[in-house]
XYZ file of C-alpha atoms in Angstrom:
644
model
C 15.861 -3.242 -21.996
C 14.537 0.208 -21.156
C 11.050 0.432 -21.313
C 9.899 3.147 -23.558
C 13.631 3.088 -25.531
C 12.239 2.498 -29.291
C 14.182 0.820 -31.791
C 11.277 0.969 -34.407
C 9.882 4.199 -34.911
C 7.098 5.609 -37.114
C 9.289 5.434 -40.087
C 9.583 1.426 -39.546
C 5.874 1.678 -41.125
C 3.156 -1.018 -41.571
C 5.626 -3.585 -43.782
C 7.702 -4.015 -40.303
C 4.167 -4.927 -37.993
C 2.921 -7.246 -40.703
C 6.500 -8.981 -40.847
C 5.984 -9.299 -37.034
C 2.729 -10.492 -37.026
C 3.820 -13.250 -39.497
C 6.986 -14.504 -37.629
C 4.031 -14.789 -34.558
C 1.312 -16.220 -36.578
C 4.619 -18.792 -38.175
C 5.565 -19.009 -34.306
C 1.832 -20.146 -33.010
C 1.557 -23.081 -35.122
C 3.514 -24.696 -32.161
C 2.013 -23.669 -29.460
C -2.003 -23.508 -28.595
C -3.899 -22.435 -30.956
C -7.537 -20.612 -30.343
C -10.248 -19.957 -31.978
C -9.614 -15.925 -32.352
C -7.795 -15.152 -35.953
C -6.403 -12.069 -36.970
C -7.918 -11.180 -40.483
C -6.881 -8.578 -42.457
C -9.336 -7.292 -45.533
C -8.883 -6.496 -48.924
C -9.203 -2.083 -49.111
C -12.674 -2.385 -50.756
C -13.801 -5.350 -48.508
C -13.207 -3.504 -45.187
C -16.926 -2.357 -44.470
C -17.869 -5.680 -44.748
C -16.307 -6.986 -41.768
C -18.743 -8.256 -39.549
C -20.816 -9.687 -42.721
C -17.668 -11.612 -43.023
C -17.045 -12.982 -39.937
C -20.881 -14.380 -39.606
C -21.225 -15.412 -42.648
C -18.035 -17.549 -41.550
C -19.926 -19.023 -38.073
C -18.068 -16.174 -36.109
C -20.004 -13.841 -34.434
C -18.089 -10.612 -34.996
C -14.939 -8.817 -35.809
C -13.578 -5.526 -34.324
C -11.101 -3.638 -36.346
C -8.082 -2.946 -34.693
C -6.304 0.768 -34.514
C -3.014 -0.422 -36.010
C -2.035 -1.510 -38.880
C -4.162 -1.602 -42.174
C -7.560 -3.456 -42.609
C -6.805 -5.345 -39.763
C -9.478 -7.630 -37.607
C -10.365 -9.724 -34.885
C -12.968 -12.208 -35.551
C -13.730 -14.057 -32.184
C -16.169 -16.614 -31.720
C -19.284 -16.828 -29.840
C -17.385 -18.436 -26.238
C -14.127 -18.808 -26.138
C -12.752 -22.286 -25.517
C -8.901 -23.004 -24.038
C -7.932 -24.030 -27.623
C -9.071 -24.218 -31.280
C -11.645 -26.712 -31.850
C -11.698 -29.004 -35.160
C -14.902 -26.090 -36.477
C -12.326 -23.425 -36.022
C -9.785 -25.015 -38.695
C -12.578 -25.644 -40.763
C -13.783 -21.740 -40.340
C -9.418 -20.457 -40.806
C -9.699 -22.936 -44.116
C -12.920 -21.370 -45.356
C -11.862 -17.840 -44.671
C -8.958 -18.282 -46.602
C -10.619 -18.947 -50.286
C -13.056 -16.287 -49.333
C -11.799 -13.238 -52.070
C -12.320 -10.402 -49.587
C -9.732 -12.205 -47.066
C -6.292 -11.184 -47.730
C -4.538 -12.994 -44.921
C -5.469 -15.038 -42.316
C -3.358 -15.459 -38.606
C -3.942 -17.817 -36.093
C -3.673 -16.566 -32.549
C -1.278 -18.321 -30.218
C -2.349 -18.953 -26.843
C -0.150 -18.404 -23.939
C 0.045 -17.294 -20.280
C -0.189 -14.059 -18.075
C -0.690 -13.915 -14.579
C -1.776 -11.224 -12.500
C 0.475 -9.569 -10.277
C 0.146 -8.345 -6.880
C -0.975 -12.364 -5.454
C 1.386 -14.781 -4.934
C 1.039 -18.130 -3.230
C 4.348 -18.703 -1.050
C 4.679 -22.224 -2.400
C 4.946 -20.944 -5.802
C 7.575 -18.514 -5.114
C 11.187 -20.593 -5.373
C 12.448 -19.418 -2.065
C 12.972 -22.707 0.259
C 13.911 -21.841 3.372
C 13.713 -23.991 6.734
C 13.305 -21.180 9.750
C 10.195 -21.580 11.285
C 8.856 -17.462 10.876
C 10.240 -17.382 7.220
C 6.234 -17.705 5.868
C 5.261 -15.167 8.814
C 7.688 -12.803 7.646
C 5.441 -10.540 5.241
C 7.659 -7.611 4.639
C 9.796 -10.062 2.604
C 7.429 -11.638 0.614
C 3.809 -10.882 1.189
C 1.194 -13.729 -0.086
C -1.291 -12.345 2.320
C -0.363 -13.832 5.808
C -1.898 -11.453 8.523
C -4.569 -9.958 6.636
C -1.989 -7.642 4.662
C -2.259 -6.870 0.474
C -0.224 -9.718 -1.673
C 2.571 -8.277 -3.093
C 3.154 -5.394 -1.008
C 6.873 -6.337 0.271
C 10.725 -5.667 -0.474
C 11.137 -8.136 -3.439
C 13.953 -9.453 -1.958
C 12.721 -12.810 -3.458
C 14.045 -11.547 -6.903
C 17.314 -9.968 -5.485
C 18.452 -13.524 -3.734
C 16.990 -15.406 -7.152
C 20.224 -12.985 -8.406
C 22.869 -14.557 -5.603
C 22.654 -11.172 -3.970
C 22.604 -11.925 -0.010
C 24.292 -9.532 1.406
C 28.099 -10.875 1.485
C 31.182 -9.194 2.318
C 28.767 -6.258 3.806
C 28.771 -4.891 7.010
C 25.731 -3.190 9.007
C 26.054 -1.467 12.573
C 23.612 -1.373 14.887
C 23.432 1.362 16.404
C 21.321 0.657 19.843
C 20.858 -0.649 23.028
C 23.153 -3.534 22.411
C 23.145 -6.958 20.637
C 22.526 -10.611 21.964
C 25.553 -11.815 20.028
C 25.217 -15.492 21.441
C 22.230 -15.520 19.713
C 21.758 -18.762 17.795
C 20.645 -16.834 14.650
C 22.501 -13.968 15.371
C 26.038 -15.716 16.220
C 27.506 -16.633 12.626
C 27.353 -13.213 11.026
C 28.383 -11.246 14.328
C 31.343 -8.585 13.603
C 33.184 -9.021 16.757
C 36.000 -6.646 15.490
C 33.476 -3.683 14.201
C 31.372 -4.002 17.504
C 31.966 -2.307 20.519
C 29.805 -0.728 23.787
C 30.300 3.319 24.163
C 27.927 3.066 26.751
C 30.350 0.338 29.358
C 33.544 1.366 27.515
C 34.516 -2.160 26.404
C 34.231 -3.888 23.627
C 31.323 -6.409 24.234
C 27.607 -4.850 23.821
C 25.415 -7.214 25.097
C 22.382 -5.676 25.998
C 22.098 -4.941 30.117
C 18.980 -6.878 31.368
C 16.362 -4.633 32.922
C 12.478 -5.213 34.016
C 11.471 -3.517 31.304
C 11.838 -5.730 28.285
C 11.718 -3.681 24.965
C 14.724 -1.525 26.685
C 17.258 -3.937 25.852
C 15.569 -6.173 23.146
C 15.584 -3.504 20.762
C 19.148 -3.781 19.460
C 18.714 -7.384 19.082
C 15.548 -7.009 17.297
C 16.737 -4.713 14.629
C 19.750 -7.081 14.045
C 17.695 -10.080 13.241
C 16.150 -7.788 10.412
C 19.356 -7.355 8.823
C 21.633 -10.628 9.162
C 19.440 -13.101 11.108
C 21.167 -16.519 9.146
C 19.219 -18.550 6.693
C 18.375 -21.909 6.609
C 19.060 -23.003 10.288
C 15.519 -23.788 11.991
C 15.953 -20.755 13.945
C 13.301 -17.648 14.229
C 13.267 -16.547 10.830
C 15.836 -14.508 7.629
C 17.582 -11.422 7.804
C 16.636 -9.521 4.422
C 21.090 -9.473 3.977
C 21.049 -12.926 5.521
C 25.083 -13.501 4.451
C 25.972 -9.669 5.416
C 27.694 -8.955 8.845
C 26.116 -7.199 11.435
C 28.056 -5.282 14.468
C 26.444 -3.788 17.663
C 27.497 -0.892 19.071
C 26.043 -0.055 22.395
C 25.553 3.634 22.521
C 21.560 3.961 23.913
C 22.118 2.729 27.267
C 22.955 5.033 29.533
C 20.859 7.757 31.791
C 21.387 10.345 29.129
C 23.223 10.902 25.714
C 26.221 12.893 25.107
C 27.856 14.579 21.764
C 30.828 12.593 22.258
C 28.870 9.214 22.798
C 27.185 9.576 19.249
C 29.929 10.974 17.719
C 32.101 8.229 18.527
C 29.204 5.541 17.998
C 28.657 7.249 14.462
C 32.338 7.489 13.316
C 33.057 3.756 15.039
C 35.614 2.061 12.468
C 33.994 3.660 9.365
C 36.581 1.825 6.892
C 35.209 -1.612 8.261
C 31.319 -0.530 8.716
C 29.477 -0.070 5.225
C 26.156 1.069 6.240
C 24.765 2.077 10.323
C 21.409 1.657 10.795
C 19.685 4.381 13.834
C 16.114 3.739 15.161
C 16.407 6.257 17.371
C 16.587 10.027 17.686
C 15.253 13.068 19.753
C 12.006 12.766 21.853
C 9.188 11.716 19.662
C 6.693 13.515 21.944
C 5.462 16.298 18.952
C 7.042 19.329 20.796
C 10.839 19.030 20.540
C 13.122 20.086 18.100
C 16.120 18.838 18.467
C 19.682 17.499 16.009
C 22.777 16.373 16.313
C 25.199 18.347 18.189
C 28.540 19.887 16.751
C 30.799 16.430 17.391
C 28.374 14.624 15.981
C 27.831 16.725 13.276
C 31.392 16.561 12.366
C 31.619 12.967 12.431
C 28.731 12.613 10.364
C 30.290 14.951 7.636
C 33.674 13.162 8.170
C 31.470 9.705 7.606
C 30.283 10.881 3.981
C 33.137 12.232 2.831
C 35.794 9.919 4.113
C 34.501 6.399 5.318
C 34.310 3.521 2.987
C 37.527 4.604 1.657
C 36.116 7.755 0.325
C 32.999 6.114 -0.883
C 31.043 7.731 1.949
C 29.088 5.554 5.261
C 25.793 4.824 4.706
C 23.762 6.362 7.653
C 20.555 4.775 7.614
C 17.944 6.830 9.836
C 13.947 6.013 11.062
C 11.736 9.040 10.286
C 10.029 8.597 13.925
C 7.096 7.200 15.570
C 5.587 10.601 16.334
C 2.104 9.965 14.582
C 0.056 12.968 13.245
C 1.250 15.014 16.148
C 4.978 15.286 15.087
C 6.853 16.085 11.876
C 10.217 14.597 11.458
C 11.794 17.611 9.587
C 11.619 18.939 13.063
C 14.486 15.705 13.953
C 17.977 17.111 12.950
C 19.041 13.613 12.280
C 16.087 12.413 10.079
C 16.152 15.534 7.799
C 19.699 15.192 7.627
C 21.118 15.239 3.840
C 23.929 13.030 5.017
C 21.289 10.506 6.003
C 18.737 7.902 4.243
C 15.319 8.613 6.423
C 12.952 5.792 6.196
C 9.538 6.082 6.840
C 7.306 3.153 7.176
C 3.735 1.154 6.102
C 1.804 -1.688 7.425
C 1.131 -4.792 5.357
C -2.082 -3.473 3.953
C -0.769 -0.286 1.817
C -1.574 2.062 4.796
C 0.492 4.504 7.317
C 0.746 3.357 10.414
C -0.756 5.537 12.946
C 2.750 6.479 14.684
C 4.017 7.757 11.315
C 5.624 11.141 11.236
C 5.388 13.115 7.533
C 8.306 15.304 6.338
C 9.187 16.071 3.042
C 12.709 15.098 3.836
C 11.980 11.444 4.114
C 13.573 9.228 0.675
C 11.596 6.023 0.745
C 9.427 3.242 3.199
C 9.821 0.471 4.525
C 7.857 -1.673 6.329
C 6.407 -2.202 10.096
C 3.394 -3.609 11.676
C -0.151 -4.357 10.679
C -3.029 -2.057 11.983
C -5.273 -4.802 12.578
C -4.790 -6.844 15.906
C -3.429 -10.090 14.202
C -0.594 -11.862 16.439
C 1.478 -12.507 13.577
C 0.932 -9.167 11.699
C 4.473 -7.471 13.761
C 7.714 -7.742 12.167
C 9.454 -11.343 12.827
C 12.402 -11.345 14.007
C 15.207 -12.478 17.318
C 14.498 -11.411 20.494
C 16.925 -11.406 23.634
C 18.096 -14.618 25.265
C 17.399 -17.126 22.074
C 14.060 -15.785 21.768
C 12.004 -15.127 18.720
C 9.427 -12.650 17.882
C 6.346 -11.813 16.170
C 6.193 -8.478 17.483
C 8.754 -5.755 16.739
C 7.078 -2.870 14.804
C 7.105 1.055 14.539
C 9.511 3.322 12.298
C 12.391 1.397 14.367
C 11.245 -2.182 12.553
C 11.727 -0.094 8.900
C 15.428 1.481 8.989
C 17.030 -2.208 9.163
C 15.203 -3.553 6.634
C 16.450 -0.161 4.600
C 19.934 -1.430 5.798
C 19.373 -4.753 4.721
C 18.277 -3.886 1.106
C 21.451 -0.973 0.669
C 23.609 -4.061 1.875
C 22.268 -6.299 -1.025
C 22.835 -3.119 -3.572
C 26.782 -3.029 -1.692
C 26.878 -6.487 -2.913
C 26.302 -6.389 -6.349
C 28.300 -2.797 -6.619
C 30.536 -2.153 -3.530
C 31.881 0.669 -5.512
C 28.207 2.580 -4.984
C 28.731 6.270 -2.723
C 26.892 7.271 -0.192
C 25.209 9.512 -2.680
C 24.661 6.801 -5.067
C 22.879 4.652 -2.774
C 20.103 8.090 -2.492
C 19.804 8.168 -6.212
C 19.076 4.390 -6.449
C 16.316 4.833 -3.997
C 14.517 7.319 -5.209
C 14.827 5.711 -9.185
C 13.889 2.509 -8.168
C 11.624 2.724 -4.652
C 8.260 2.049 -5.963
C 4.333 3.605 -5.226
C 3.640 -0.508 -5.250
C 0.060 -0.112 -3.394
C 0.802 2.495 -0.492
C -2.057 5.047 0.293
C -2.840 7.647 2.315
C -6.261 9.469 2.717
C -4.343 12.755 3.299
C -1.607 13.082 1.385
C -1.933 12.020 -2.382
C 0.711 10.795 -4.639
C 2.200 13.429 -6.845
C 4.893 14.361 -9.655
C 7.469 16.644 -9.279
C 9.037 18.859 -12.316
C 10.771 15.847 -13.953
C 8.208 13.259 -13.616
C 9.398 11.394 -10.137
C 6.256 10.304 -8.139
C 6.263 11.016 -3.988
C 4.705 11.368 -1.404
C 4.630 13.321 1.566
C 4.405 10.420 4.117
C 6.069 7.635 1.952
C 8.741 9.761 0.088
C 9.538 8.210 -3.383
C 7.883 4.844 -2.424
C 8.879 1.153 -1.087
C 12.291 0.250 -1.601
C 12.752 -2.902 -4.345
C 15.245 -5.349 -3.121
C 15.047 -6.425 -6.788
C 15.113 -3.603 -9.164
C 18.151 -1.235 -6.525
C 20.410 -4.702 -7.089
C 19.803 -4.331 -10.737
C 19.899 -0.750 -11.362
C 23.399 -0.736 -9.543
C 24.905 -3.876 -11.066
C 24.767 -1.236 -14.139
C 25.421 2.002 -11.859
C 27.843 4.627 -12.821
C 29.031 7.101 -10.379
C 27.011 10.088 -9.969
C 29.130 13.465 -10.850
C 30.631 15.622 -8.511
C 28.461 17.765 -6.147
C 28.165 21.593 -5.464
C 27.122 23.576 -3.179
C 25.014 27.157 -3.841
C 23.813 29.542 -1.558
C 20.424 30.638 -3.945
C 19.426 33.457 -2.094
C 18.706 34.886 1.768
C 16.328 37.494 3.149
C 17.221 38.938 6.275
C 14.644 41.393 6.956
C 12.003 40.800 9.482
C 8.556 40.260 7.733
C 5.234 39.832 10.406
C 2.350 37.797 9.963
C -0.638 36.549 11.794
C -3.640 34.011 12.080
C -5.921 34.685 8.361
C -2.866 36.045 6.780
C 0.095 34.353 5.481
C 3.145 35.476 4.757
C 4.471 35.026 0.847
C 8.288 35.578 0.137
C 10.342 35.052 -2.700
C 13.903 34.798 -3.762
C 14.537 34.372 -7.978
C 18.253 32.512 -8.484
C 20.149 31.213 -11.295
C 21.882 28.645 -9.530
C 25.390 30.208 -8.952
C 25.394 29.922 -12.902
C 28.435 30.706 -14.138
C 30.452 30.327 -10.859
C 32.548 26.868 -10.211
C 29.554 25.845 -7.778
C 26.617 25.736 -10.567
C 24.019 23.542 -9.357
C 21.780 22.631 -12.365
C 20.424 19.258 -11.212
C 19.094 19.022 -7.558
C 19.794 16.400 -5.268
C 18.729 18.455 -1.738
C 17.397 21.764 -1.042
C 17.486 23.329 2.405
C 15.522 26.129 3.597
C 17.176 27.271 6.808
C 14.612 29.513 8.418
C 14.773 31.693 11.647
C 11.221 32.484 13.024
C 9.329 32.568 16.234
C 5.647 32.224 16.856
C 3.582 33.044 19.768
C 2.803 29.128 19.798
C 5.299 27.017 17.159
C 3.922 24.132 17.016
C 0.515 25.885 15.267
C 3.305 27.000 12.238
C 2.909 25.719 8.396
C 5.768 26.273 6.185
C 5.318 25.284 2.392
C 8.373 25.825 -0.203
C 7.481 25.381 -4.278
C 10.231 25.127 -6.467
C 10.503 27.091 -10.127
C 8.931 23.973 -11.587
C 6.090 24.172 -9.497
C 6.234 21.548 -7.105
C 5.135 21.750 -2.970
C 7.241 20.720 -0.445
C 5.399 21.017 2.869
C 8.642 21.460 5.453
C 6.816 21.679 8.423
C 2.937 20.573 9.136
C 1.035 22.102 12.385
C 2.402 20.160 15.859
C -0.997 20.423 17.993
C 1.346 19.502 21.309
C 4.053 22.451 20.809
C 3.333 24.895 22.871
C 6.530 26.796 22.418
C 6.233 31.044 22.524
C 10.100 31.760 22.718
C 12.508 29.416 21.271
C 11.335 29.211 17.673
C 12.966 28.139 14.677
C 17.015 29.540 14.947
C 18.364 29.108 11.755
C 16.694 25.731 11.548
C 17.380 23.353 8.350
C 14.048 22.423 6.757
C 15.201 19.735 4.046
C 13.234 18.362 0.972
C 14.658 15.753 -1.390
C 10.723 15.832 -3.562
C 12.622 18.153 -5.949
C 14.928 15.838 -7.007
C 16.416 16.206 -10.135
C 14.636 19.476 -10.984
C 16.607 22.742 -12.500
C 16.741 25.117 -9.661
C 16.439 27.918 -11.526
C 13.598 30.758 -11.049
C 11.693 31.546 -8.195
C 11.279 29.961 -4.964
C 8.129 30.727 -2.705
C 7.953 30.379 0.583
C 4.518 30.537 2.101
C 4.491 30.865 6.465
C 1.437 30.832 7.913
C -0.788 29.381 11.343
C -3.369 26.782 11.423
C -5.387 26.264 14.739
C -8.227 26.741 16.797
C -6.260 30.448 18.757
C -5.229 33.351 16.939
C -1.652 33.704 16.429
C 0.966 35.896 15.814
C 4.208 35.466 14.579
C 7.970 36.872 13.284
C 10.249 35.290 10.418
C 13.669 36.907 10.461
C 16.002 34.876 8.338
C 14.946 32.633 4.749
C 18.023 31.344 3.526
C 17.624 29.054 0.269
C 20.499 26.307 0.007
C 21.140 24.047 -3.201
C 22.523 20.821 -3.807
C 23.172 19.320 -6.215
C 24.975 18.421 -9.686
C 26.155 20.693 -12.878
C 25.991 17.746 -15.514
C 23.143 15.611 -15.236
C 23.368 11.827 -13.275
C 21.193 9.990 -16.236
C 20.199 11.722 -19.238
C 24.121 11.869 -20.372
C 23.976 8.107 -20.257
C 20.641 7.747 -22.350
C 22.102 10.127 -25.173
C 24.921 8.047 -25.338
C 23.701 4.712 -25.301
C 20.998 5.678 -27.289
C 23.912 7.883 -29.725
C 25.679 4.023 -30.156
C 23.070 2.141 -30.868
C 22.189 4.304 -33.772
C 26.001 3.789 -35.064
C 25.335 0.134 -35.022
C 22.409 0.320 -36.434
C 22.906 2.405 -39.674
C 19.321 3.303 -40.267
C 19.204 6.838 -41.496
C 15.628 7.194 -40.674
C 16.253 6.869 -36.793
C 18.344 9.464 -36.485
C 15.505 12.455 -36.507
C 14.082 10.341 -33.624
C 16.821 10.912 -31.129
C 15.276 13.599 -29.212
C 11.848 11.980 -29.064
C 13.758 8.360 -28.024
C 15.751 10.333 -25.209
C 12.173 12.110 -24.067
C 10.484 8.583 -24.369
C 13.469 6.965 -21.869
C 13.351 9.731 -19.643
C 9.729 9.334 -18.796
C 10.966 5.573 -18.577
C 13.335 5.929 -16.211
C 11.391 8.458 -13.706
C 8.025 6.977 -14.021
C 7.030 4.349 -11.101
C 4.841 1.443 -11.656
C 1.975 2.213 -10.113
């Protein structure tokens, strides 16, 4: 059940926790006892508690907040169970005429979460890396923080591995001989745009990570289970196809368009860890092909359910910003940042605010086995794949178990279920701080809404429903020129309602775009911040030390956010422009043009009212139905809260 969904409300009263406290008390008898009792006191006997308790051989009781004259009398030490002097004190207590009732306390077990010893886990699996694979369940190998992994563990405890799924690689080619590669190769979905044919096995070169990087990323999504070989794809029963697009001296619009539009009614999800130079001064997208065949991927592959384009955020550190990658801060695709197996960012991280959830990649620390596991060229395993590139297939993987357990999910759907059910686990940053936007869902600039859970996304969309349709509005533009300079920054704002009233109404938001035209007498000194009418900061672009551009700008670029997700759009929008750097600087912004996606009726809270509406029919209890609004309030916090 929902947490925070109350059947019992205020009204219930104190006759409905005494009834429950007796079923337990009835309940412990079979189970072990201790020697703490539950005590409740006659009206005129309740400032006598701890008289009572001594006088007993107890050495206190502490009245408890609920309920009425209720107490704990605990002993001096607590033992594992009730000694023989305890019955005798529960028998004595009884005749005593200021005792009202007396409860034993049942004994039982709770473990703390977060460690977990691998043997203990009821995951039996023969290939040699499986315990040195971390990101898939982390018991603390390689100096990393127990618990801090995919829970895939509870998705496959479901039967969810990944069948009938396919996932594209979209690289520098697969080694489909590959022993642990071989019997979940997609021979008919694979095919090499870089050698024309239909076979895209990697091309051997000196340099090793050029060709092993395909293979790599496959082994992350469908290596095979249980055959002594390197270690378990996190889909281990899903299909994986290569497609060979990387390869060549340069890249063309036609060579990613094709590789991106490749058989899109036989590929479910493609998985890119690549994109434009990760060097901190480029800006760069997708061209107008590819752009296209992206568009035509959403709206028409999967038979109309959309293709999942899986994207890596970038390894461009502190020095880059991946809403400055056209592909990563795409809206048609999933951008996946990453953390290493202590909590932590890794060091090659980029920040955006258009990145949806993390993965995993490498440890920090210089342990040989803290990399990602997984198959390497030629038969080969390895300890050692890592960087944002190590983090988009295991995002691949975990969509392909959610495919599984609802094939009918949409390319939007599959957004929605990350950001509900990614989770803050135990990632940190010393920079940038966890935070809630308007309607209560936690992100984070570097780590978007959190971790993906294998477990809780297979769950959540056994149960999905559909999202409703999506709309388009154009919120507002400013066209006039507007100067600024180092020490002064520029403040703009544009007040919508949303296109309310007009057949494109956004009232929930899914995406927000600010497409901004502006040049700088050096860009890459530039910080752009948007906050939305209910007050949350997306920073769209952070200060890129190496860009040293003075002409090219900004033209009508696409800044993306997804932290205001699920907030109403309605009010004002600030934009704040400004430099930060050593150098004076001066600078123009020409165009602010304020883009909305999103939904009119809203993706959850309809369902909430109504289950919420039907279980009140059942129940006939006229007293519940004045709660309805605070029960609906109480799941909504529920359902957008993360477990810290």
């Amino acid at each position: 059940t929902m947490r925070g969904y109350s059947r019992y409300g205020t009204a219930v009263g104190f006759m409905v926790l005494l009834n429950a406290l007796l079923i337990f008390a009835t309940q412990a008898t079979e189970g072990v006892l201790t020697d703490h009792l539950l005590v409740q006191l006659h009206e005129d006997a309740q400032n006598e508690a701890h008289q009572v308790a001594t006088q007993h051989g107890l050495q206190s009781a502490r009245k408890l907040p609920f309920g009425d004259g209720l107490f704990h009398f605990y002993p001096q030490e607590t033992s594992k169970r009730r000694s023989k002097r305890s019955t005798r004190i529960k028998q004595s207590l009884q005749k005593d005429r200021r005792v009202k009732k007396v409860f034993e306390q049942e004994g039982f077990s709770r473990q703390k979460r977060g460690y977990r010893n691998i043997n203990d886990i009821e995951v039996n699996m023969s290939d040699p890396l499986f315990t040195k694979q971390w990101y898939l369940i982390n018991t603390g190998q390689a100096d990393g923080t127990p618990g801090l992994d995919l829970n895939v563990a509870e998705a496959w405890a479901l039967g969810y591995t990944g069948k009938g799924v396919t996932i594209a690689i979209m690289d520098d080619g697969i080694d489909y001989l590959h022993p642990d590669l071989a019997s979940n190769y997609n021979a008919d979905a694979s095919y090499d745009f870089s050698s024309n044919d239909p076979f895209p096995f990697p091309r051997y070169t000196d340099d090793w990570f050029n060709s092993s990087h395909g293979t790599r990323c496959a082994g992350e999504v469908s290596a095979a289970a249980n055959n002594n070989i390197c270690g378990v794809g996190v889909a281990y029963n899903s299909k994986v196809a290569g497609i060979r697009m990387l390869d060549q001296p340069f890249m063309t619009d036609i060579i990613e368009a094709s590789s991106i539009s490749h058989m899109p009614q036989d590929i479910d999800i493609y998985s890119a860890s690549w994109g434009p130079t990760d060097d901190g001064k480029t800006v760069d997208g997708p061209r107008e092909l590819t752009l296209q065949a992206m568009a035509d991927g959403v709206n028409k592959g999967r038979g109309g359910k959309g293709s999942i384009y899986v994207w890596a955020s970038g390894d461009g550190g502190s020095y880059d910003d991946c809403n400055c990658d056209g592909y990563a801060s795409s809206m048609w695709t999933i951008s996946i940042n990453s953390a290493i197996n202590d909590g932590r960012t890794a060091l090659y991280d980029e920040s955006c605010s258009s990145t949806l959830a993390s993965t995993f990649s490498n440890g920090r620390k210089r342990n040989p086995e803290a990399g990602v596991a997984t198959t390497d060229l030629y038969g080969n395993c390895t300890l050692r794949h890592s960087g944002t590139s190590a983090a988009a297939p295991e995002a691949a993987g975990v969509f392909a178990l959610a495919l599984e357990a609802n094939p009918n999910l949409t390319w939007r759907d599959m957004q929605h279920l990350s950001v509900l059910t990614s989770k803050r686990n135990q990632l940190h940053d010393e920079v940038h701080q966890w935070r809630r936007n308007g309607v209560g869902l936690e992100f984070n600039h570097l780590f978007g809404y959190g971790v993906l859970d294998a477990g809780g996304m297979v769950k959540m969309a056994n149960e999905w429903k559909t999202v409703p349709e999506r709309f388009h509005c154009v919120a507002g533009s400013i066209q006039e020129a507007h100067k600024f300079q180092s020490g002064n920054k520029l403040v703009l704002a544009i007040t919508t309602e949303a296109c309310q009233g007009k057949d494109n109404f956004v009232r929930y938001l899914e995406h927000v775009q600010a497409v901004v035209t502006v040049n700088a007498t050096r860009r890459g000194d530039l910080n752009i911040n948007m906050t939305s009418p209910m007050g949350t900061k997306s920073i769209l672009l952070s200060r890129r030390p190496r860009d040293d551009d003075s002409k090219v700008g900004f033209d009508k670029w696409p800044f993306m956010t997804t932290h205001t997700w699920g907030e109403d759009p309605r009010g004002t929008w600030v934009l704040e422009v400004g430099f930060r750097g050593d150098q004076p600087q001066r600078g123009v912004l020409k165009e602010w043009t304020l883009m909305l996606h999103g939904t009119q009726s809203a993706p959850y809270i309809d369902q909430i009212v109504r289950d919420y509406q039907s279980k009140l029919a059942m129940s006939k209890k006229e007293e519940l139905e004045e709660e309805l609004d605070e029960a609906v309030e109480r799941s909504l916090k529920s359902l957008m809260s993360k477990n810290n």
